[in-house]
Amino acid sequence: MRASTGREMTGRGDDLVGTRYHQTMPVRSARLRPPRLTTQSASLAVREDGTLTIACVADTHSLPHAAITERLAAIAPDAILHAGDIGDPAVIDHLARTAPVLAVRGNIDTRSTFPDVLILDLLGSTGDRRLRIFVTHIAVNGPRLLAEVARAARAEQATLVVCGHSHVPFIGRDRELAVFNPGSIGPRRFQLPIVFGTLAISPATVRLAHVDCETGRPWSPP
């Protein structure tokens, strides 16, 4: 399965080109949990051929879609990134049968030991940093980053923010920061699709895309 729609970030992720999209829906006021956010760091290295594939999921709410194992197996990710609202911790164990899982906690994960913020470095074959990702559950209000998230991401020298919470699949840019919401693979909210995201690194590009969890096909807004 190849996700052929999406957007590409060339070089080190500081140039994002392609068609931006945002699906509007009623959302609750988005605020980070006060006052202290726990932060962890991690890194992933590309394969010998310079490629790396990460599956990005969010908002499972204890009930990931029944087809997610099959869909993930089809893209054979090197790692899975969960952007919060995990629900039952067994969800992580289930996903980890496919690939190692990195995760942040969401607003429903009050007892989780996962961090509020994950700083993820994607490293090239020589150890150079190809991309730094700032992962947190609540990051946007509509298509714009929350001011405190944008400040924190810039302070960490990140170029991509990955988030969840709204269940709205989204690829866009807020000034110099790329923004990626993979959507939700949990119970359907409103009329939103059940989708997940892919982040595919090649020697020349970083490509973001969405996959329909129900059909396994590339997803883009209707």
N, CA and C of each residue as an Amber inpcrd file, in Angstrom:
protein
   666
   0.8550000  -1.1900000   0.0000000   0.0000000   0.0000000   0.0000000
   0.8840000   1.2300000   0.0000000   0.6040000   2.1390000  -0.9180000
   1.3930000   3.3550000  -1.0040000   0.4790000   4.5560000  -0.8810000
   0.7620000   5.3880000   0.0840000  -0.0400000   6.6020000   0.2670000
   0.4670000   7.6670000  -0.6860000  -0.2480000   7.8790000  -1.7870000
   0.2710000   8.7250000  -2.8470000  -0.1260000  10.1810000  -2.7120000
  -1.0580000  10.4760000  -1.7940000  -1.4250000  11.8690000  -1.5990000
  -0.8050000  12.3710000  -0.3220000  -0.5250000  13.6460000  -0.2690000
   0.0870000  14.2060000   0.9300000   0.9540000  15.3820000   0.5690000
   1.9250000  15.6400000   1.4020000   2.8000000  16.7770000   1.1760000
   4.2110000  16.3730000   1.4650000   5.1310000  17.0610000   0.8320000
   6.5250000  16.7450000   0.9980000   7.2680000  17.8740000   1.6790000
   8.1910000  17.5030000   2.5510000   9.1290000  18.4450000   3.1290000
  10.4860000  18.0950000   2.5460000  11.1050000  19.0320000   1.8570000
  12.3800000  18.7650000   1.2360000  13.5110000  19.1300000   2.1770000
  14.6760000  18.5380000   1.9460000  15.8460000  18.8440000   2.7570000
  15.6310000  18.4230000   4.1930000  15.8120000  19.3490000   5.1310000
  15.7040000  19.0520000   6.5620000  14.3400000  19.3940000   7.1320000
  13.3600000  19.5550000   6.2820000  12.0160000  19.7970000   6.7920000
  11.6640000  21.2550000   6.9200000  12.5110000  22.1620000   6.3830000
  12.2150000  23.5780000   6.5330000  11.4780000  24.1380000   5.3260000
  11.1280000  23.2910000   4.3620000  10.3930000  23.7440000   3.1930000
   9.2950000  22.7380000   2.9010000   8.0390000  23.1210000   3.0970000
   6.9100000  22.2150000   2.9350000   6.1120000  22.6790000   1.7380000
   5.9510000  21.8120000   0.7480000   5.2710000  22.2100000  -0.4690000
   4.1230000  21.2580000  -0.7370000   3.1470000  21.7510000  -1.5160000
   2.0040000  20.9240000  -1.8580000   0.7080000  21.5880000  -1.4380000
  -0.3930000  20.8840000  -1.5880000  -1.7040000  21.4320000  -1.2750000
  -2.0050000  21.2580000   0.1990000  -2.2460000  22.3490000   0.8670000
  -2.6030000  22.2860000   2.2760000  -4.0870000  21.9640000   2.4100000
  -4.4400000  21.2950000   3.4620000  -5.8560000  21.0660000   3.6760000
  -6.1950000  21.0520000   5.1470000  -7.4380000  21.4850000   5.4100000
  -7.9430000  21.5280000   6.7840000  -9.4340000  21.3220000   6.7210000
  -9.9380000  20.3850000   7.5170000 -11.3640000  20.1070000   7.5640000
 -11.9460000  20.7780000   8.7900000 -12.9090000  21.6680000   8.5780000
 -13.4720000  22.4350000   9.6790000 -14.5380000  21.6340000  10.4000000
 -14.5400000  21.7130000  11.7340000 -15.5530000  21.0530000  12.5310000
 -15.6790000  21.8040000  13.8450000 -16.7880000  21.6290000  14.5730000
 -16.8800000  22.2390000  15.8970000 -15.8540000  21.6080000  16.8290000
 -15.0650000  22.4220000  17.5080000 -14.0720000  21.8960000  18.4370000
 -14.2160000  22.5780000  19.7740000 -13.8490000  21.8530000  20.8130000
 -13.8120000  22.4520000  22.1310000 -12.6010000  23.3610000  22.2330000
 -12.6530000  24.2730000  23.1460000 -11.5030000  25.1290000  23.3840000
 -10.3090000  24.2630000  23.7540000  -9.2120000  24.4150000  23.0330000
  -8.0470000  23.5490000  23.2110000  -7.0300000  24.2210000  24.1210000
  -6.7520000  23.5750000  25.2500000  -5.7840000  24.1290000  26.1910000
  -4.9020000  23.0170000  26.7250000  -3.6450000  23.3370000  26.9010000
  -2.7320000  22.3790000  27.4970000  -3.0220000  22.2420000  28.9800000
  -2.7410000  21.0560000  29.5190000  -2.9410000  20.8470000  30.9480000
  -1.9130000  21.6460000  31.7400000  -2.3310000  22.4610000  32.6950000
  -1.3850000  23.2030000  33.5240000  -0.9550000  22.3190000  34.6840000
   0.1380000  22.7080000  35.4110000   1.0510000  23.7680000  34.9870000
   2.3420000  23.2020000  34.4200000   2.7120000  21.9580000  34.8160000
   3.9840000  21.4010000  34.3860000   3.7740000  20.2750000  33.3900000
   4.4770000  20.3520000  32.2860000   4.4090000  19.3030000  31.2830000
   5.6950000  18.4830000  31.3370000   5.5470000  17.1840000  31.3520000
   6.7300000  16.3230000  31.3370000   7.1880000  16.1490000  29.8960000
   8.4970000  16.1700000  29.7190000   9.0800000  16.0810000  28.3780000
  10.1140000  14.9660000  28.3440000  10.0870000  14.1850000  27.2870000
  11.1040000  13.1630000  27.0520000  11.6680000  13.3240000  25.6510000
  12.8510000  12.7670000  25.4450000  13.5070000  12.8130000  24.1390000
  13.7610000  11.4040000  23.6440000  13.7380000  11.2430000  22.3340000
  14.0340000   9.9520000  21.7160000  14.5930000  10.2150000  20.3250000
  15.1700000   9.1910000  19.7280000  15.6900000   9.3360000  18.3690000
  15.4840000   8.0400000  17.5990000  15.3710000   8.1790000  16.2960000
  15.2800000   7.0530000  15.3710000  16.2390000   7.3010000  14.2250000
  16.9350000   6.2740000  13.8090000  17.8760000   6.4000000  12.6980000
  17.2750000   5.7980000  11.4320000  17.6120000   6.4040000  10.3040000
  17.1340000   5.8780000   9.0270000  17.7920000   4.5350000   8.7420000
  17.2260000   3.7970000   7.8190000  17.8000000   2.5330000   7.3750000
  19.0660000   2.8030000   6.5610000  19.7500000   1.7370000   6.2130000
  20.9860000   1.8770000   5.4280000  20.7310000   2.5560000   4.0870000
  19.5220000   2.3890000   3.5420000  19.2150000   3.0100000   2.2510000
  18.7260000   4.4480000   2.3940000  18.7490000   4.9730000   3.6210000
  18.3510000   6.3620000   3.8410000  16.8660000   6.5770000   3.9910000
  16.0780000   5.5080000   4.1270000  14.6310000   5.6380000   4.2660000
  14.1850000   5.3100000   5.6880000  13.0040000   5.7840000   6.0300000
  12.4010000   5.4960000   7.3330000  10.9040000   5.7600000   7.2100000
  10.1110000   4.8670000   7.7430000   8.6530000   5.0400000   7.7110000
   8.1070000   4.9910000   9.1230000   7.3500000   6.0140000   9.4900000
   6.6960000   6.0740000  10.7880000   5.1920000   6.1500000  10.5650000
   4.4600000   5.2730000  11.2320000   3.0040000   5.3710000  11.2430000
   2.5980000   6.2530000  12.4220000   1.7410000   7.2220000  12.1590000
   1.2900000   8.1520000  13.1960000  -0.1930000   7.9070000  13.4680000
  -0.5140000   7.6340000  14.7310000  -1.8990000   7.3970000  15.1150000
  -2.2500000   8.3010000  16.2840000  -3.5380000   8.4230000  16.5590000
  -3.9720000   9.2390000  17.6980000  -5.3990000   8.8740000  18.0720000
  -5.7740000   9.2650000  19.2800000  -7.1540000   9.2250000  19.7320000
  -7.8050000   7.8490000  19.5320000  -7.1390000   6.8310000  20.0600000
  -7.7010000   5.4820000  20.0040000  -8.8280000   5.2930000  21.0100000
  -8.7830000   6.0020000  22.1380000  -9.8430000   5.9440000  23.1360000
 -10.2100000   4.4960000  23.5040000  -9.1840000   3.6740000  23.6660000
  -9.3020000   2.2680000  24.0780000  -9.8510000   1.3510000  22.9910000
 -10.3260000   1.9110000  21.8730000 -10.9880000   1.0990000  20.8480000
 -10.4390000   1.3860000  19.4500000  -9.1790000   1.0180000  19.1810000
  -8.6660000   1.2340000  17.8250000  -9.4650000   0.4340000  16.8060000
  -9.5440000   0.9510000  15.6110000 -10.3090000   0.2930000  14.5500000
  -9.8150000  -1.1340000  14.3380000 -10.7350000  -2.0360000  14.0610000
 -10.3970000  -3.4530000  13.9410000  -9.3960000  -3.7450000  12.8330000
  -9.3260000  -2.8650000  11.8260000  -8.4380000  -3.1180000  10.6870000
  -7.0470000  -2.5330000  10.8680000  -6.7700000  -1.8740000  12.0040000
  -5.5080000  -1.1460000  12.1070000  -4.2950000  -2.0670000  12.0170000
  -4.3610000  -3.2620000  12.5670000  -3.2110000  -4.1680000  12.4820000
  -2.8990000  -4.5030000  11.0340000  -3.9230000  -4.7930000  10.2640000
  -3.7370000  -5.1080000   8.8480000  -3.1920000  -3.8990000   8.0900000
  -3.7200000  -2.7220000   8.3810000  -3.2650000  -1.5230000   7.6680000
  -1.8060000  -1.1960000   7.9990000  -1.4430000  -1.3430000   9.2580000
  -0.0570000  -1.0770000   9.6390000   0.8820000  -2.1020000   9.0150000
   0.4770000  -3.3480000   8.9890000   1.3220000  -4.3880000   8.3930000
   1.5840000  -4.0960000   6.9200000   0.6090000  -3.4810000   6.2600000
   0.7550000  -3.1900000   4.8330000   1.8330000  -2.1570000   4.5470000
   2.0750000  -1.2410000   5.5070000   3.1160000  -0.2370000   5.2660000
   4.4190000  -0.5810000   5.9720000   4.3920000  -1.6100000   6.8380000
   5.5930000  -2.0860000   7.5360000   6.4060000  -0.9420000   8.1290000
   5.8380000  -0.2040000   9.0750000   6.5570000   0.9510000   9.6190000
   7.7390000   0.5270000  10.4750000   8.7420000   1.4050000  10.5260000
   9.8780000   1.1810000  11.4190000   9.5140000   1.5060000  12.8580000
   8.5280000   2.3780000  13.0340000   8.0610000   2.7650000  14.3690000
   6.6540000   3.3100000  14.2410000   5.9590000   3.3560000  15.3850000
   4.6150000   3.9190000  15.4470000   4.6320000   5.0510000  16.4690000
   4.0450000   6.1650000  16.0940000   3.9650000   7.3410000  16.9690000
   2.5120000   7.5540000  17.3560000   2.2120000   7.5230000  18.6560000
   0.8490000   7.7380000  19.1320000   0.7780000   9.1130000  19.7790000
  -0.1110000   9.9540000  19.2530000  -0.1980000  11.3430000  19.6910000
  -1.2340000  11.5630000  20.7840000  -1.5380000  10.5420000  21.5630000
  -2.3140000  10.7440000  22.7740000  -3.7890000  10.4040000  22.7090000
  -4.4290000  10.4240000  23.8830000  -5.7530000   9.8630000  24.1220000
  -5.7360000   8.3800000  23.7630000  -4.8530000   7.6970000  24.4640000
  -4.6440000   6.2660000  24.2460000  -5.8060000   5.4750000  24.8080000
  -6.1960000   5.7930000  26.0360000  -7.1960000   4.9970000  26.7180000
  -6.5440000   3.7990000  27.3860000  -7.0890000   2.6410000  27.1860000
  -6.5590000   1.4130000  27.7760000  -5.0980000   1.2240000  27.3650000
  -4.1800000   1.0480000  28.3300000  -2.7640000   0.8510000  27.9830000
  -2.5220000  -0.3610000  27.0860000  -3.4610000  -1.3040000  27.0660000
  -3.3150000  -2.4740000  26.2020000  -3.2630000  -2.0790000  24.7290000
  -3.7720000  -0.8860000  24.4030000  -3.6850000  -0.3920000  23.0210000
  -2.2300000  -0.3190000  22.5760000  -1.3660000   0.1700000  23.4530000
   0.0530000   0.2900000  23.1070000   0.6710000  -1.0940000  22.8960000
   0.3230000  -2.0340000  23.7610000   0.8360000  -3.3990000  23.5990000
   0.3890000  -3.9900000  22.2720000  -0.8350000  -3.7150000  21.8960000
  -1.3630000  -4.2260000  20.6280000  -0.5990000  -3.6280000  19.4420000
  -0.3900000  -2.3200000  19.4600000   0.3380000  -1.6710000  18.3670000
   1.7800000  -2.1490000  18.3060000   2.3770000  -2.4140000  19.4680000
   3.7860000  -2.8010000  19.5430000   4.0540000  -4.1620000  18.9290000
   3.0160000  -4.9310000  18.6270000   3.2160000  -6.1910000  17.9200000
   3.6500000  -5.9480000  16.4790000   3.3690000  -4.7460000  15.9780000
   3.7500000  -4.3950000  14.5990000   5.0920000  -3.6930000  14.5510000
   5.3180000  -2.7370000  15.4560000   6.5650000  -1.9580000  15.4650000
   6.6960000  -1.2810000  16.8230000   7.9120000  -0.8640000  17.1960000
   8.0800000  -0.1260000  18.4550000   7.1990000   1.1180000  18.4890000
   6.6560000   1.4150000  19.6760000   5.7250000   2.5300000  19.8270000
   6.3380000   3.6210000  20.6900000   6.2500000   4.8510000  20.2150000
   6.5710000   6.0450000  20.9830000   5.2620000   6.7990000  21.1810000
   5.0250000   7.3310000  22.3790000   3.7150000   7.9180000  22.6380000
   3.7970000   9.0900000  23.6030000   2.7940000   9.9460000  23.5130000
   2.5450000  10.9720000  24.5270000   1.1520000  10.7190000  25.0880000
   0.9130000  11.2350000  26.2740000  -0.4050000  11.0500000  26.8620000
  -1.3370000  12.1770000  26.4420000  -2.6330000  11.8460000  26.3780000
  -3.6410000  12.8460000  26.0710000  -4.4130000  13.2410000  27.3080000
  -5.4200000  14.0490000  27.1320000  -6.1680000  14.5560000  28.2800000
  -6.9740000  13.4700000  28.9870000  -7.2360000  12.3250000  28.3380000
  -7.9330000  11.2380000  29.0260000  -6.9600000  10.2830000  29.7190000
  -5.6690000  10.4370000  29.4360000  -4.6670000   9.4870000  29.9490000
  -4.0930000   9.9820000  31.2750000  -4.9620000  10.2000000  32.2420000
  -4.5400000  10.8600000  33.4740000  -3.5940000  10.0160000  34.3160000
  -3.6170000   8.7090000  34.1480000  -2.7350000   7.8450000  34.9270000
  -1.5630000   7.3080000  34.1130000  -1.4260000   7.7830000  32.9140000
  -0.3680000   7.2860000  32.0360000   1.0020000   7.7860000  32.4810000
   2.0230000   6.9730000  32.2450000   3.4050000   7.3750000  32.5220000
   4.0850000   7.9500000  31.2890000   3.3700000   7.9990000  30.1840000
   3.9520000   8.6150000  28.9930000   4.0800000  10.1230000  29.2040000
   5.0130000  10.7610000  28.5210000   5.2110000  12.2030000  28.7160000
   4.1080000  13.0240000  28.0650000   4.0420000  14.2950000  28.4410000
   3.1470000  15.2330000  27.7570000   3.7280000  15.6740000  26.4240000
   5.0490000  15.7230000  26.3710000   5.7540000  16.1820000  25.1690000
   6.8700000  15.1980000  24.8520000   6.9770000  14.8390000  23.5900000
   8.0810000  14.0090000  23.1180000   8.8480000  14.7840000  22.0610000
  10.1560000  14.8930000  22.2580000  11.0310000  15.4940000  21.2510000
  11.7090000  14.3400000  20.5180000  11.3630000  14.1580000  19.2590000
  11.8440000  13.0180000  18.4870000  12.7710000  13.4800000  17.3760000
  14.0090000  13.0170000  17.4250000  14.9810000  13.3190000  16.3750000
  15.0640000  12.1620000  15.3900000  14.9630000  12.4660000  14.1110000
  15.1740000  11.4810000  13.0600000  16.5640000  11.7240000  12.4970000
  17.4060000  10.7130000  12.6160000  18.8270000  10.8590000  12.3210000
  19.1890000  10.2200000  10.9920000  20.1000000  10.8850000  10.2680000
  20.6110000  10.3520000   9.0160000  21.6170000   9.2410000   9.2540000
  22.1090000   8.6720000   8.1830000  23.0120000   7.5260000   8.2780000
  24.3370000   7.8790000   8.9440000  24.7150000   9.1550000   8.9310000
  25.9570000   9.5750000   9.5740000  25.7150000  10.1560000  10.9650000
  24.4610000  10.0550000  11.4360000  24.1260000  10.5840000  12.7480000
  23.6690000  12.0270000  12.7380000  23.6300000  12.6440000  11.5590000
  23.1610000  14.0230000  11.4640000  21.6510000  14.0560000  11.6370000
  21.1210000  15.1410000  12.1700000  19.6870000  15.2540000  12.4050000
  18.9630000  15.6620000  11.1410000  18.1050000  14.7750000  10.6370000
  17.3120000  15.0920000   9.4650000  16.0870000  15.9210000   9.8230000
  15.5010000  15.6180000  10.9760000  14.2440000  16.2600000  11.3350000
  14.0480000  16.1560000  12.8410000  13.5760000  17.2270000  13.4580000
  13.1890000  17.1840000  14.8700000  11.6750000  17.4040000  14.9510000
  11.0010000  16.4800000  15.6400000   9.5480000  16.4970000  15.7450000
   9.1440000  16.7950000  17.1790000   8.2110000  17.7020000  17.3320000
   7.6370000  18.0470000  18.6320000   6.2700000  17.3980000  18.6850000
   6.0970000  16.4280000  19.5820000   4.8460000  15.6700000  19.6650000
   4.1290000  16.0140000  20.9660000   2.8850000  16.4360000  20.8730000
   2.0610000  16.6750000  22.0580000   0.6090000  16.4920000  21.6550000
  -0.2450000  16.1940000  22.6120000  -1.6190000  15.8480000  22.2440000
  -2.4180000  17.0530000  21.7740000  -2.4480000  18.1140000  22.5640000
  -3.2320000  19.3060000  22.2270000  -2.2770000  20.3880000  21.7340000
  -2.3900000  20.7460000  20.4700000  -1.4310000  21.6930000  19.9020000
  -2.0650000  22.7810000  19.0620000  -3.2900000  22.5800000  18.5880000
  -3.8780000  23.5480000  17.6590000  -5.2540000  23.9850000  18.1050000
  -5.6500000  25.1310000  17.6090000  -7.0240000  25.6110000  17.6880000
  -7.4150000  25.9600000  16.2640000  -8.2160000  25.0840000  15.6380000
  -8.4280000  25.2190000  14.2060000  -7.1460000  24.8780000  13.4750000
  -6.7680000  25.6560000  12.4650000  -5.5430000  25.3600000  11.7110000
  -4.2800000  25.9950000  12.2960000  -4.4130000  26.7210000  13.4070000
  -3.2700000  27.4400000  13.9580000  -2.7600000  26.7710000  15.2240000
  -1.4440000  26.8080000  15.3920000  -0.8410000  26.3100000  16.6150000
  -1.1950000  27.2140000  17.7930000  -1.4160000  26.6000000  18.9530000
  -1.5200000  27.3840000  20.1700000  -0.2060000  28.1010000  20.4110000
  -0.2770000  29.3200000  20.9170000   0.9290000  30.1460000  21.0620000
   1.9730000  29.4610000  21.9270000   1.5240000  28.8090000  23.0300000
   2.4890000  28.1810000  23.9260000   3.1540000  26.9710000  23.2880000
   2.4280000  26.2820000  22.4130000   3.0160000  25.1380000  21.7150000
   4.0230000  25.6150000  20.6690000   3.6620000  26.6540000  19.9350000
   4.5800000  27.2010000  18.9360000   5.8740000  27.6740000  19.5970000
   5.7490000  28.3490000  20.7370000   6.9430000  28.8180000  21.4430000
   7.8100000  27.6410000  21.8860000   7.1730000  26.6260000  22.4500000
   7.9240000  25.4750000  22.9460000   8.5970000  24.7270000  21.8040000
   7.9050000  24.5620000  20.6830000   8.4790000  23.8640000  19.5340000
   9.6740000  24.6290000  18.9730000   9.5460000  25.9530000  18.9010000
  10.6780000  26.7510000  18.4140000  11.8530000  26.6690000  19.3820000
  11.5670000  26.6770000  20.6730000  12.6390000  26.5950000  21.6700000
  13.4050000  25.2880000  21.5470000  12.7110000  24.2370000  21.1290000
  13.3550000  22.9300000  20.9380000  13.9710000  22.7890000  19.5490000
  13.8310000  23.8270000  18.7310000  14.3450000  23.8260000  17.3530000
  13.6960000  22.7290000  16.5110000  12.4230000  22.4660000  16.7760000
  11.6690000  21.5100000  15.9740000  11.2060000  22.1720000  14.6820000
  10.9510000  21.3440000  13.6710000  10.4030000  21.8550000  12.4190000
   9.0400000  21.2630000  12.1000000   8.6280000  20.2420000  12.8610000
   7.3350000  19.5950000  12.6500000   6.6720000  19.3620000  14.0040000
   5.3890000  19.7190000  14.1060000   4.5820000  19.4380000  15.2900000
   3.5660000  18.3680000  14.9220000   3.5490000  17.2760000  15.6890000
   2.5580000  16.2140000  15.5090000   1.6290000  16.2350000  16.7200000
   0.3270000  16.1940000  16.4750000  -0.6400000  16.3220000  17.5660000
  -1.8720000  15.4740000  17.2840000  -2.7930000  15.4790000  18.2410000
  -4.0650000  14.7790000  18.0910000  -5.1840000  15.6500000  18.6190000
  -6.0910000  15.0500000  19.3980000  -7.1450000  15.7060000  20.1630000
  -8.3990000  16.0410000  19.3510000  -8.2690000  16.6930000  18.2250000
  -9.4510000  17.1460000  17.4840000 -10.0950000  16.0400000  16.6600000
  -9.3590000  14.9720000  16.3810000  -9.7690000  13.8870000  15.4760000
  -9.8100000  14.3510000  14.0190000  -9.3840000  15.5510000  13.7590000
  -9.4310000  16.1090000  12.3990000  -8.0880000  15.8830000  11.6970000
  -8.0490000  15.0820000  10.6270000  -6.7890000  14.9050000   9.8930000
  -6.3690000  16.2220000   9.2470000  -5.1110000  16.5590000   9.4120000
  -4.6720000  17.8990000   9.0230000  -3.1940000  17.8860000   8.6610000
  -2.8730000  18.5240000   7.5640000  -1.4840000  18.8010000   7.1730000
  -1.4150000  20.2760000   6.8260000  -0.5380000  20.9970000   7.4790000
  -0.4580000  22.4230000   7.1980000   0.8150000  23.0380000   7.7290000
   0.8200000  24.3450000   7.7510000   1.9780000  25.0840000   8.2360000
   1.4980000  26.3110000   9.0010000   2.1430000  26.5520000  10.1270000
   1.9200000  27.7790000  10.8760000   3.2690000  28.4790000  10.9420000
   3.4220000  29.4540000  10.0880000   4.7030000  30.1430000   9.9040000
   5.8060000  29.1140000   9.5840000   6.8570000  29.0310000  10.3770000
   7.9700000  28.1500000   9.9850000   7.7800000  26.7140000  10.4480000
   6.6830000  26.4050000  11.1190000   6.4670000  25.0700000  11.6650000
   5.4340000  24.3050000  10.8460000   5.8070000  23.0970000  10.4100000
   4.8410000  22.2000000   9.7880000   4.0000000  21.5650000  10.8820000
   2.7240000  21.2990000  10.5730000   1.7830000  20.7480000  11.5550000
   1.1020000  19.5230000  10.9460000   1.0500000  18.4350000  11.7340000
   0.4980000  17.1720000  11.2370000  -0.3860000  16.5580000  12.3130000
  -1.6720000  16.4410000  12.0210000  -2.5890000  15.6800000  12.8610000
  -2.9790000  14.4410000  12.0720000  -2.6410000  13.2510000  12.5660000
  -2.9350000  12.0450000  11.7880000  -4.4020000  11.6700000  11.7630000
  -5.2430000  12.3630000  12.5410000  -6.6330000  11.9680000  12.6500000
  -6.7900000  10.8970000  13.7210000  -7.9410000  10.2950000  13.7880000
  -8.2430000   9.3100000  14.8270000  -8.4820000   7.9360000  14.2250000
  -7.9550000   6.9000000  14.9050000  -8.2990000   5.5230000  14.5350000
  -9.2260000   4.9080000  15.5790000  -9.7700000   5.7390000  16.4570000
 -10.7010000   5.2740000  17.4720000 -12.1430000   5.4110000  17.0020000
 -13.0850000   5.3960000  17.9390000 -14.4970000   5.5450000  17.5740000
 -14.7440000   6.8310000  16.8020000 -15.6090000   6.7560000  15.8120000
 -15.8660000   7.9010000  14.9470000 -16.4990000   9.0530000  15.7280000
 -16.0260000  10.2520000  15.4570000 -16.6120000  11.4600000  16.0220000
 -17.2510000  12.2580000  14.8990000 -18.5060000  12.6650000  15.1120000
 -19.2530000  13.3870000  14.0780000 -19.2040000  12.5900000  12.7780000
 -18.8790000  13.2350000  11.6840000 -18.7690000  12.5460000  10.3890000
 -17.3230000  12.4450000   9.9300000 -16.3920000  12.5410000  10.8680000
 -14.9800000  12.5380000  10.5080000 -14.5240000  11.1530000  10.0750000
 -13.5270000  11.0960000   9.2030000 -13.0170000   9.7980000   8.7580000
 -12.1960000   9.1230000   9.8550000 -12.0330000   7.8230000   9.7360000
 -11.1600000   7.0610000  10.6240000  -9.8690000   6.8170000   9.8500000
  -8.8410000   7.5680000  10.2180000  -7.6110000   7.5770000   9.4250000
  -6.3910000   7.5870000  10.3400000  -5.2410000   7.2710000   9.7410000
  -3.9740000   7.4520000  10.4260000  -3.0040000   8.1140000   9.4650000
  -1.8440000   8.4940000   9.9820000  -0.8880000   9.2190000   9.1650000
   0.3670000   8.4100000   8.9180000   1.0720000   8.7980000   7.8800000
   2.3920000   8.2330000   7.6070000   3.3950000   9.3570000   7.4200000
   4.5840000   9.1210000   7.9200000   5.7040000  10.0340000   7.7460000
   6.8090000   9.2080000   7.1110000   7.1000000   9.4800000   5.8610000
   8.0530000   8.6830000   5.1010000   9.2640000   9.5200000   4.7230000
  10.4190000   9.0810000   5.1870000  11.6710000   9.7710000   4.8810000
  12.3890000   9.0310000   3.7650000  12.8480000   9.7740000   2.7920000
  13.7590000   9.2530000   1.7710000  15.0170000  10.1160000   1.8260000
  16.0540000   9.7770000   1.0780000  17.2630000  10.6180000   1.1180000
  17.0040000  12.0780000   0.7520000  15.9290000  12.3460000  -0.0190000
  15.7030000  13.7120000  -0.4930000  14.5250000  14.4150000   0.1680000
  13.5480000  13.6550000   0.6750000  12.3120000  14.2940000   1.1350000
  11.7980000  13.6740000   2.4260000  10.8740000  14.4190000   3.0340000
  10.0470000  13.9100000   4.1230000   8.6080000  14.1030000   3.6800000
   7.8580000  13.0140000   3.5940000   6.5060000  13.0780000   3.0410000
   5.4730000  12.7140000   4.1000000   4.4630000  13.5630000   4.2330000
   3.3570000  13.3380000   5.1480000   2.1170000  12.9470000   4.3520000
   1.3630000  11.9750000   4.8550000   0.1540000  11.5420000   4.1520000
  -0.8070000  10.9060000   5.1460000  -2.0370000  10.6700000   4.6920000
  -3.0500000   9.9900000   5.4870000  -3.5250000   8.7340000   4.7660000
  -3.9110000   7.7360000   5.5540000  -4.4400000   6.4780000   5.0240000
  -5.7920000   6.2170000   5.6810000  -6.7690000   5.8760000   4.8800000
  -8.0950000   5.5350000   5.3750000  -8.0290000   4.1750000   6.0600000
  -8.3410000   4.1340000   7.3430000  -8.2210000   2.8890000   8.0930000
  -9.2800000   1.8790000   7.6540000 -10.3940000   2.3440000   7.1570000
 -11.4620000   1.4400000   6.7620000 -11.1780000   0.7710000   5.4230000
 -10.5560000   1.5090000   4.5000000 -10.3430000   0.9550000   3.1530000
  -8.8910000   0.6120000   2.8480000  -7.9690000   1.2090000   3.5900000
  -6.5530000   1.0210000   3.3010000  -6.0330000   1.8860000   2.1710000
  -6.9030000   2.7540000   1.6450000  -6.4960000   3.6190000   0.5400000
  -5.9590000   4.9480000   1.0430000  -5.1640000   5.6270000   0.2130000
  -4.7630000   6.9890000   0.5800000  -5.9940000   7.8560000   0.8000000
  -5.8890000   8.7460000   1.8030000  -7.0280000   9.6070000   2.1240000
  -6.6550000  11.0500000   1.9090000  -7.5850000  11.8030000   1.3190000
  -7.4700000  13.2540000   1.2480000  -8.8840000  13.8120000   1.3710000
  -9.0300000  15.0740000   1.7030000 -10.3700000  15.6310000   1.9390000
 -11.2490000  15.5090000   0.7160000 -12.5340000  15.2710000   0.9050000
 -13.4700000  15.1740000  -0.2380000 -13.6310000  16.5030000  -0.9450000
